[in-house]
Amino acid sequence: MKLDNYDIEIVVQGFPGKAVCHGGMGWSSVVLIRGEGRVALVDTGSFGMRRLLRERLAEHGVKPADVTDVILTHSHYDHSVNFTLFPNARIVIGADELGWAAEQPWGESPVPELYVRALKTWPTLATAADGDTVFPGMTAHLAPGHTPGCMVYVLHGRERDIVFTGDAAKNRAEMLSRGTDMTFNAAQSAASIESIWGYWQKKKGSVLVPGHDVPMIQVDGRTEYLGKRDARIIAWFGEDLETTTVFRLEA
Ligand SMILES: [Zn+2]
């Protein structure tokens, strides 16, 4: 994807689902933005993505040390923990989000307590407030509900914008139905989704990038999806390593 002087790539595509017997899966989107001398990531995925993230960034010619900005939508482990992979990056997170996350009782939520504690004193931490410009051309917008301090980020182009919703709208089902699953406050989530519709529809052809789904655009009142969902699991159900079963998690 191009937006004026920026190149935007989906490094890891988020998945809109949760496990039935094993809790959350945490397969979230990681997006690379390059331009204006900057190399930025919106969200960083979870522990299981570390190797994949390095590999995918390398395919784009990016080393972790090249990343100048890590922009976190919220504190949940599946979006935030890999900020530690990027030694030279400014780490941006909402001030309200970080304050809230730091006060959460340990062991009771998807907030990674020790990572949040480390982030609070991280030398390159840059906390953002509602309306702040966090990166050239990108503004932060408080979108509470999923967590109290969730941020939505809008990258402003001349003709269209790109709206990164994180988990304020995790997937097309939440965005289009305006309902939410796994939210801290459902009424706040619904109000935030209305605000997101406003950012998305402000300029024709603007792209919405949810936290756990493929990017989408509005065309003549219909929603179109950029790219195809792709998710697979490989399992060893047999008694040797050669016998595998692949499950495609696509629709
Ligand atoms: Zn989340």
mmCIF file of C-alpha atoms and ligand atoms in Angstrom:
data_model
loop_
_atom_site.group_PDB
_atom_site.id
_atom_site.type_symbol
_atom_site.label_atom_id
_atom_site.label_comp_id
_atom_site.label_asym_id
_atom_site.label_seq_id
_atom_site.Cartn_x
_atom_site.Cartn_y
_atom_site.Cartn_z
ATOM 1 C CA MET A 1 0.000 0.000 0.000
ATOM 2 C CA LYS A 2 1.194 3.548 -0.753
ATOM 3 C CA LEU A 3 0.145 6.698 1.010
ATOM 4 C CA ASP A 4 1.865 9.814 -0.360
ATOM 5 C CA ASN A 5 5.519 9.353 0.629
ATOM 6 C CA TYR A 6 4.880 6.283 2.774
ATOM 7 C CA ASP A 7 5.022 2.576 1.935
ATOM 8 C CA ILE A 8 2.829 0.474 4.173
ATOM 9 C CA GLU A 9 3.106 -3.320 4.431
ATOM 10 C CA ILE A 10 1.181 -5.818 6.511
ATOM 11 C CA VAL A 11 4.073 -7.756 8.051
ATOM 12 C CA VAL A 12 1.834 -10.161 9.982
ATOM 13 C CA GLN A 13 -1.861 -10.421 9.222
ATOM 14 C CA GLY A 14 -4.099 -10.571 12.274
ATOM 15 C CA PHE A 15 -6.668 -13.320 12.745
ATOM 16 C CA PRO A 16 -10.252 -12.686 13.898
ATOM 17 C CA GLY A 17 -10.819 -15.478 16.380
ATOM 18 C CA LYS A 18 -10.122 -17.034 19.728
ATOM 19 C CA ALA A 19 -9.490 -20.603 20.790
ATOM 20 C CA VAL A 20 -12.438 -22.536 22.199
ATOM 21 C CA CYS A 21 -10.520 -24.558 24.769
ATOM 22 C CA HIS A 22 -7.287 -22.575 25.159
ATOM 23 C CA GLY A 23 -8.160 -18.931 25.743
ATOM 24 C CA GLY A 24 -7.093 -16.091 23.463
ATOM 25 C CA MET A 25 -4.772 -16.802 20.558
ATOM 26 C CA GLY A 26 -3.381 -13.319 20.233
ATOM 27 C CA TRP A 27 -2.773 -13.381 16.485
ATOM 28 C CA SER A 28 -2.671 -9.656 15.861
ATOM 29 C CA SER A 29 -1.570 -7.563 12.892
ATOM 30 C CA VAL A 30 1.853 -5.958 12.673
ATOM 31 C CA VAL A 31 2.205 -3.168 10.104
ATOM 32 C CA LEU A 32 5.387 -1.638 8.696
ATOM 33 C CA ILE A 33 5.389 2.021 7.614
ATOM 34 C CA ARG A 34 8.401 3.436 5.767
ATOM 35 C CA GLY A 35 8.997 6.952 4.493
ATOM 36 C CA GLU A 36 10.207 10.433 5.475
ATOM 37 C CA GLY A 37 13.374 8.782 6.808
ATOM 38 C CA ARG A 38 11.422 6.693 9.299
ATOM 39 C CA VAL A 39 10.837 2.961 9.731
ATOM 40 C CA ALA A 40 7.831 2.437 11.972
ATOM 41 C CA LEU A 41 5.766 -0.473 13.207
ATOM 42 C CA VAL A 42 2.193 -0.290 14.372
ATOM 43 C CA ASP A 43 1.984 -2.966 17.078
ATOM 44 C CA THR A 44 4.495 -5.776 17.516
ATOM 45 C CA GLY A 45 2.622 -9.065 17.925
ATOM 46 C CA SER A 46 3.263 -11.626 20.611
ATOM 47 C CA PHE A 47 6.076 -13.962 21.700
ATOM 48 C CA GLY A 48 5.164 -16.633 19.140
ATOM 49 C CA MET A 49 5.678 -14.093 16.361
ATOM 50 C CA ARG A 50 9.230 -13.099 17.251
ATOM 51 C CA ARG A 51 11.059 -15.282 14.741
ATOM 52 C CA LEU A 52 8.442 -14.673 12.061
ATOM 53 C CA LEU A 53 8.640 -10.948 12.659
ATOM 54 C CA ARG A 54 12.423 -10.906 12.181
ATOM 55 C CA GLU A 55 12.074 -13.022 9.035
ATOM 56 C CA ARG A 56 9.315 -10.914 7.530
ATOM 57 C CA LEU A 57 11.125 -7.676 8.309
ATOM 58 C CA ALA A 58 14.297 -9.115 6.734
ATOM 59 C CA GLU A 59 12.274 -9.886 3.579
ATOM 60 C CA HIS A 60 11.551 -6.147 3.458
ATOM 61 C CA GLY A 61 15.227 -5.349 4.048
ATOM 62 C CA VAL A 62 14.588 -4.162 7.608
ATOM 63 C CA LYS A 63 16.704 -5.116 10.614
ATOM 64 C CA PRO A 64 15.268 -4.635 14.117
ATOM 65 C CA ALA A 65 17.907 -1.952 14.762
ATOM 66 C CA ASP A 66 16.603 0.030 11.760
ATOM 67 C CA VAL A 67 13.168 0.545 13.322
ATOM 68 C CA THR A 68 12.827 4.159 14.447
ATOM 69 C CA ASP A 69 9.292 4.119 15.886
ATOM 70 C CA VAL A 70 7.096 1.469 17.505
ATOM 71 C CA ILE A 71 3.531 2.693 17.827
ATOM 72 C CA LEU A 72 1.421 0.606 20.210
ATOM 73 C CA THR A 73 -2.362 0.686 20.028
ATOM 74 C CA HIS A 74 -2.707 -0.703 23.559
ATOM 75 C CA SER A 75 -0.943 -2.637 26.275
ATOM 76 C CA HIS A 76 -2.274 -6.184 25.736
ATOM 77 C CA TYR A 77 0.473 -8.780 25.405
ATOM 78 C CA ASP A 78 -0.440 -9.793 21.861
ATOM 79 C CA HIS A 79 0.236 -6.255 20.594
ATOM 80 C CA SER A 80 2.913 -4.914 22.890
ATOM 81 C CA VAL A 81 5.518 -7.341 24.244
ATOM 82 C CA ASN A 82 7.878 -7.286 21.265
ATOM 83 C CA PHE A 83 8.753 -3.633 21.700
ATOM 84 C CA THR A 84 11.918 -5.028 23.309
ATOM 85 C CA LEU A 85 13.130 -6.288 19.913
ATOM 86 C CA PHE A 86 13.753 -2.771 18.642
ATOM 87 C CA PRO A 87 16.649 -1.215 20.535
ATOM 88 C CA ASN A 88 16.716 2.100 18.668
ATOM 89 C CA ALA A 89 13.009 2.792 18.410
ATOM 90 C CA ARG A 90 10.888 5.390 20.160
ATOM 91 C CA ILE A 91 8.099 3.439 21.817
ATOM 92 C CA VAL A 92 4.776 5.248 21.581
ATOM 93 C CA ILE A 93 1.774 4.261 23.722
ATOM 94 C CA GLY A 94 -1.186 6.196 25.069
ATOM 95 C CA ALA A 95 -0.415 7.884 28.399
ATOM 96 C CA ASP A 96 -3.791 6.804 29.789
ATOM 97 C CA GLU A 97 -3.250 3.255 28.577
ATOM 98 C CA LEU A 98 0.148 2.919 30.202
ATOM 99 C CA GLY A 99 -1.103 4.448 33.447
ATOM 100 C CA TRP A 100 -4.061 2.062 33.549
ATOM 101 C CA ALA A 101 -1.986 -0.988 32.580
ATOM 102 C CA ALA A 102 0.572 -0.277 35.303
ATOM 103 C CA GLU A 103 -2.173 -0.333 37.941
ATOM 104 C CA GLN A 104 -3.745 -3.632 36.913
ATOM 105 C CA PRO A 105 -3.557 -6.425 39.462
ATOM 106 C CA TRP A 106 -1.017 -8.980 38.368
ATOM 107 C CA GLY A 107 -2.246 -12.165 36.734
ATOM 108 C CA GLU A 108 -5.808 -11.075 36.029
ATOM 109 C CA SER A 109 -5.810 -9.702 32.485
ATOM 110 C CA PRO A 110 -3.945 -9.879 29.152
ATOM 111 C CA VAL A 111 -1.764 -6.981 30.358
ATOM 112 C CA PRO A 112 1.896 -8.222 30.490
ATOM 113 C CA GLU A 113 2.773 -6.882 33.927
ATOM 114 C CA LEU A 114 6.554 -7.018 33.728
ATOM 115 C CA TYR A 115 6.710 -5.592 30.211
ATOM 116 C CA VAL A 116 4.481 -2.709 31.255
ATOM 117 C CA ARG A 117 6.729 -2.120 34.261
ATOM 118 C CA ALA A 118 9.788 -2.047 31.962
ATOM 119 C CA LEU A 119 8.052 0.203 29.453
ATOM 120 C CA LYS A 120 7.249 2.800 32.129
ATOM 121 C CA THR A 121 10.948 3.562 32.531
ATOM 122 C CA TRP A 122 12.067 2.719 28.975
ATOM 123 C CA PRO A 123 14.568 5.398 27.859
ATOM 124 C CA THR A 124 12.813 6.012 24.533
ATOM 125 C CA LEU A 125 9.224 5.890 25.818
ATOM 126 C CA ALA A 126 6.991 8.554 24.262
ATOM 127 C CA THR A 127 3.505 8.661 25.762
ATOM 128 C CA ALA A 128 0.706 10.123 23.650
ATOM 129 C CA ALA A 129 -2.474 11.991 24.515
ATOM 130 C CA ASP A 130 -5.678 12.273 22.495
ATOM 131 C CA GLY A 131 -5.035 14.416 19.403
ATOM 132 C CA ASP A 132 -1.228 14.240 19.541
ATOM 133 C CA THR A 133 0.870 13.838 16.410
ATOM 134 C CA VAL A 134 2.928 10.739 17.197
ATOM 135 C CA PHE A 135 4.788 10.386 13.902
ATOM 136 C CA PRO A 136 4.992 12.652 10.824
ATOM 137 C CA GLY A 137 1.415 12.747 9.478
ATOM 138 C CA MET A 138 -0.045 10.423 12.107
ATOM 139 C CA THR A 139 -2.406 11.459 14.898
ATOM 140 C CA ALA A 140 -3.510 9.533 17.996
ATOM 141 C CA HIS A 141 -7.171 9.299 18.992
ATOM 142 C CA LEU A 142 -8.356 7.900 22.296
ATOM 143 C CA ALA A 143 -10.804 5.034 21.640
ATOM 144 C CA PRO A 144 -11.667 3.501 25.015
ATOM 145 C CA GLY A 145 -13.676 0.337 25.503
ATOM 146 C CA HIS A 146 -11.521 -2.691 24.741
ATOM 147 C CA THR A 147 -9.148 -1.154 27.272
ATOM 148 C CA PRO A 148 -9.640 2.256 28.938
ATOM 149 C CA GLY A 149 -6.724 3.862 27.070
ATOM 150 C CA CYS A 150 -6.798 2.212 23.623
ATOM 151 C CA MET A 151 -5.533 4.461 20.840
ATOM 152 C CA VAL A 152 -6.595 4.575 17.210
ATOM 153 C CA TYR A 153 -3.956 6.090 14.915
ATOM 154 C CA VAL A 154 -4.758 7.948 11.700
ATOM 155 C CA LEU A 155 -2.045 8.369 9.052
ATOM 156 C CA HIS A 156 -3.174 11.349 7.017
ATOM 157 C CA GLY A 157 -2.664 11.401 3.254
ATOM 158 C CA ARG A 158 -3.540 14.118 0.758
ATOM 159 C CA GLU A 159 -6.414 12.133 -0.744
ATOM 160 C CA ARG A 160 -7.052 9.313 1.702
ATOM 161 C CA ASP A 161 -6.100 8.237 5.185
ATOM 162 C CA ILE A 162 -5.158 4.972 6.842
ATOM 163 C CA VAL A 163 -6.879 4.253 10.148
ATOM 164 C CA PHE A 164 -5.187 1.773 12.490
ATOM 165 C CA THR A 165 -7.824 0.624 14.951
ATOM 166 C CA GLY A 166 -5.917 -1.898 17.067
ATOM 167 C CA ASP A 167 -8.475 -3.744 19.168
ATOM 168 C CA ALA A 168 -10.874 -0.798 19.439
ATOM 169 C CA ALA A 169 -12.362 -2.585 16.385
ATOM 170 C CA LYS A 170 -10.619 -5.954 16.203
ATOM 171 C CA ASN A 171 -12.150 -7.217 12.978
ATOM 172 C CA ARG A 172 -14.775 -6.622 10.292
ATOM 173 C CA ALA A 173 -17.499 -8.217 12.424
ATOM 174 C CA GLU A 174 -16.991 -5.638 15.188
ATOM 175 C CA MET A 175 -16.533 -2.711 12.813
ATOM 176 C CA LEU A 176 -19.604 -3.472 10.709
ATOM 177 C CA SER A 177 -21.951 -4.688 13.454
ATOM 178 C CA ARG A 178 -20.711 -2.131 16.004
ATOM 179 C CA GLY A 179 -20.819 -4.884 18.629
ATOM 180 C CA THR A 180 -17.731 -6.129 20.463
ATOM 181 C CA ASP A 181 -16.394 -9.242 22.118
ATOM 182 C CA MET A 182 -13.696 -9.161 24.819
ATOM 183 C CA THR A 183 -14.220 -5.549 25.819
ATOM 184 C CA PHE A 184 -13.627 -3.790 29.120
ATOM 185 C CA ASN A 185 -16.676 -1.542 28.558
ATOM 186 C CA ALA A 186 -19.139 -2.404 25.769
ATOM 187 C CA ALA A 187 -20.887 1.000 25.717
ATOM 188 C CA GLN A 188 -17.548 2.812 25.397
ATOM 189 C CA SER A 189 -16.492 0.375 22.691
ATOM 190 C CA ALA A 190 -19.649 1.129 20.696
ATOM 191 C CA ALA A 191 -19.029 4.892 20.971
ATOM 192 C CA SER A 192 -15.400 4.403 19.913
ATOM 193 C CA ILE A 193 -16.471 2.377 16.866
ATOM 194 C CA GLU A 194 -18.768 5.276 15.873
ATOM 195 C CA SER A 195 -15.794 7.623 16.102
ATOM 196 C CA ILE A 196 -13.707 5.218 14.012
ATOM 197 C CA TRP A 197 -16.425 5.260 11.313
ATOM 198 C CA GLY A 198 -16.002 9.040 11.292
ATOM 199 C CA TYR A 199 -12.222 8.836 10.749
ATOM 200 C CA TRP A 200 -12.698 6.132 8.085
ATOM 201 C CA GLN A 201 -15.333 7.989 6.090
ATOM 202 C CA LYS A 202 -13.749 11.422 6.264
ATOM 203 C CA LYS A 203 -11.938 10.889 2.944
ATOM 204 C CA LYS A 204 -13.113 8.615 0.154
ATOM 205 C CA GLY A 205 -10.961 5.508 -0.303
ATOM 206 C CA SER A 206 -9.503 5.599 3.205
ATOM 207 C CA VAL A 207 -8.201 2.252 4.448
ATOM 208 C CA LEU A 208 -9.100 0.767 7.821
ATOM 209 C CA VAL A 209 -6.581 -1.647 9.343
ATOM 210 C CA PRO A 210 -8.136 -3.599 12.232
ATOM 211 C CA GLY A 211 -6.055 -5.269 14.937
ATOM 212 C CA HIS A 212 -7.096 -8.783 13.924
ATOM 213 C CA ASP A 213 -8.253 -8.740 10.288
ATOM 214 C CA VAL A 214 -7.245 -7.725 6.773
ATOM 215 C CA PRO A 215 -7.385 -4.052 5.720
ATOM 216 C CA MET A 216 -10.697 -2.830 4.337
ATOM 217 C CA ILE A 217 -12.143 0.074 2.339
ATOM 218 C CA GLN A 218 -15.607 1.450 1.629
ATOM 219 C CA VAL A 219 -16.628 1.526 -2.050
ATOM 220 C CA ASP A 220 -20.078 2.994 -2.835
ATOM 221 C CA GLY A 221 -21.388 1.991 0.586
ATOM 222 C CA ARG A 222 -19.990 -1.543 0.387
ATOM 223 C CA THR A 223 -16.994 -2.877 2.254
ATOM 224 C CA GLU A 224 -14.152 -4.361 0.251
ATOM 225 C CA TYR A 225 -11.228 -6.257 1.706
ATOM 226 C CA LEU A 226 -7.617 -5.790 0.703
ATOM 227 C CA GLY A 227 -5.983 -9.188 0.683
ATOM 228 C CA LYS A 228 -7.238 -12.571 1.714
ATOM 229 C CA ARG A 229 -7.317 -14.082 5.140
ATOM 230 C CA ASP A 230 -4.661 -16.756 5.540
ATOM 231 C CA ALA A 231 -4.227 -18.771 8.711
ATOM 232 C CA ARG A 232 -3.165 -22.383 9.145
ATOM 233 C CA ILE A 233 -2.206 -24.676 11.984
ATOM 234 C CA ILE A 234 -0.005 -27.733 11.619
ATOM 235 C CA ALA A 235 -0.491 -30.525 14.159
ATOM 236 C CA TRP A 236 1.317 -33.731 15.064
ATOM 237 C CA PHE A 237 -1.427 -36.221 15.916
ATOM 238 C CA GLY A 238 0.571 -39.271 14.899
ATOM 239 C CA GLU A 239 3.495 -40.995 16.535
ATOM 240 C CA ASP A 240 6.193 -39.619 14.266
ATOM 241 C CA LEU A 241 7.145 -36.146 13.090
ATOM 242 C CA GLU A 242 6.437 -36.891 9.443
ATOM 243 C CA THR A 243 2.724 -37.432 10.004
ATOM 244 C CA THR A 244 1.118 -34.013 10.140
ATOM 245 C CA THR A 245 -2.326 -32.543 9.728
ATOM 246 C CA VAL A 246 -2.784 -29.002 8.416
ATOM 247 C CA PHE A 247 -5.918 -27.080 9.391
ATOM 248 C CA ARG A 248 -6.845 -24.059 7.297
ATOM 249 C CA LEU A 249 -8.523 -21.409 9.428
ATOM 250 C CA GLU A 250 -10.007 -19.436 6.595
ATOM 251 C CA ALA A 251 -13.461 -18.391 5.491
HETATM 252 ZN ZN ZN B 1 -6.346 -6.340 23.022
#
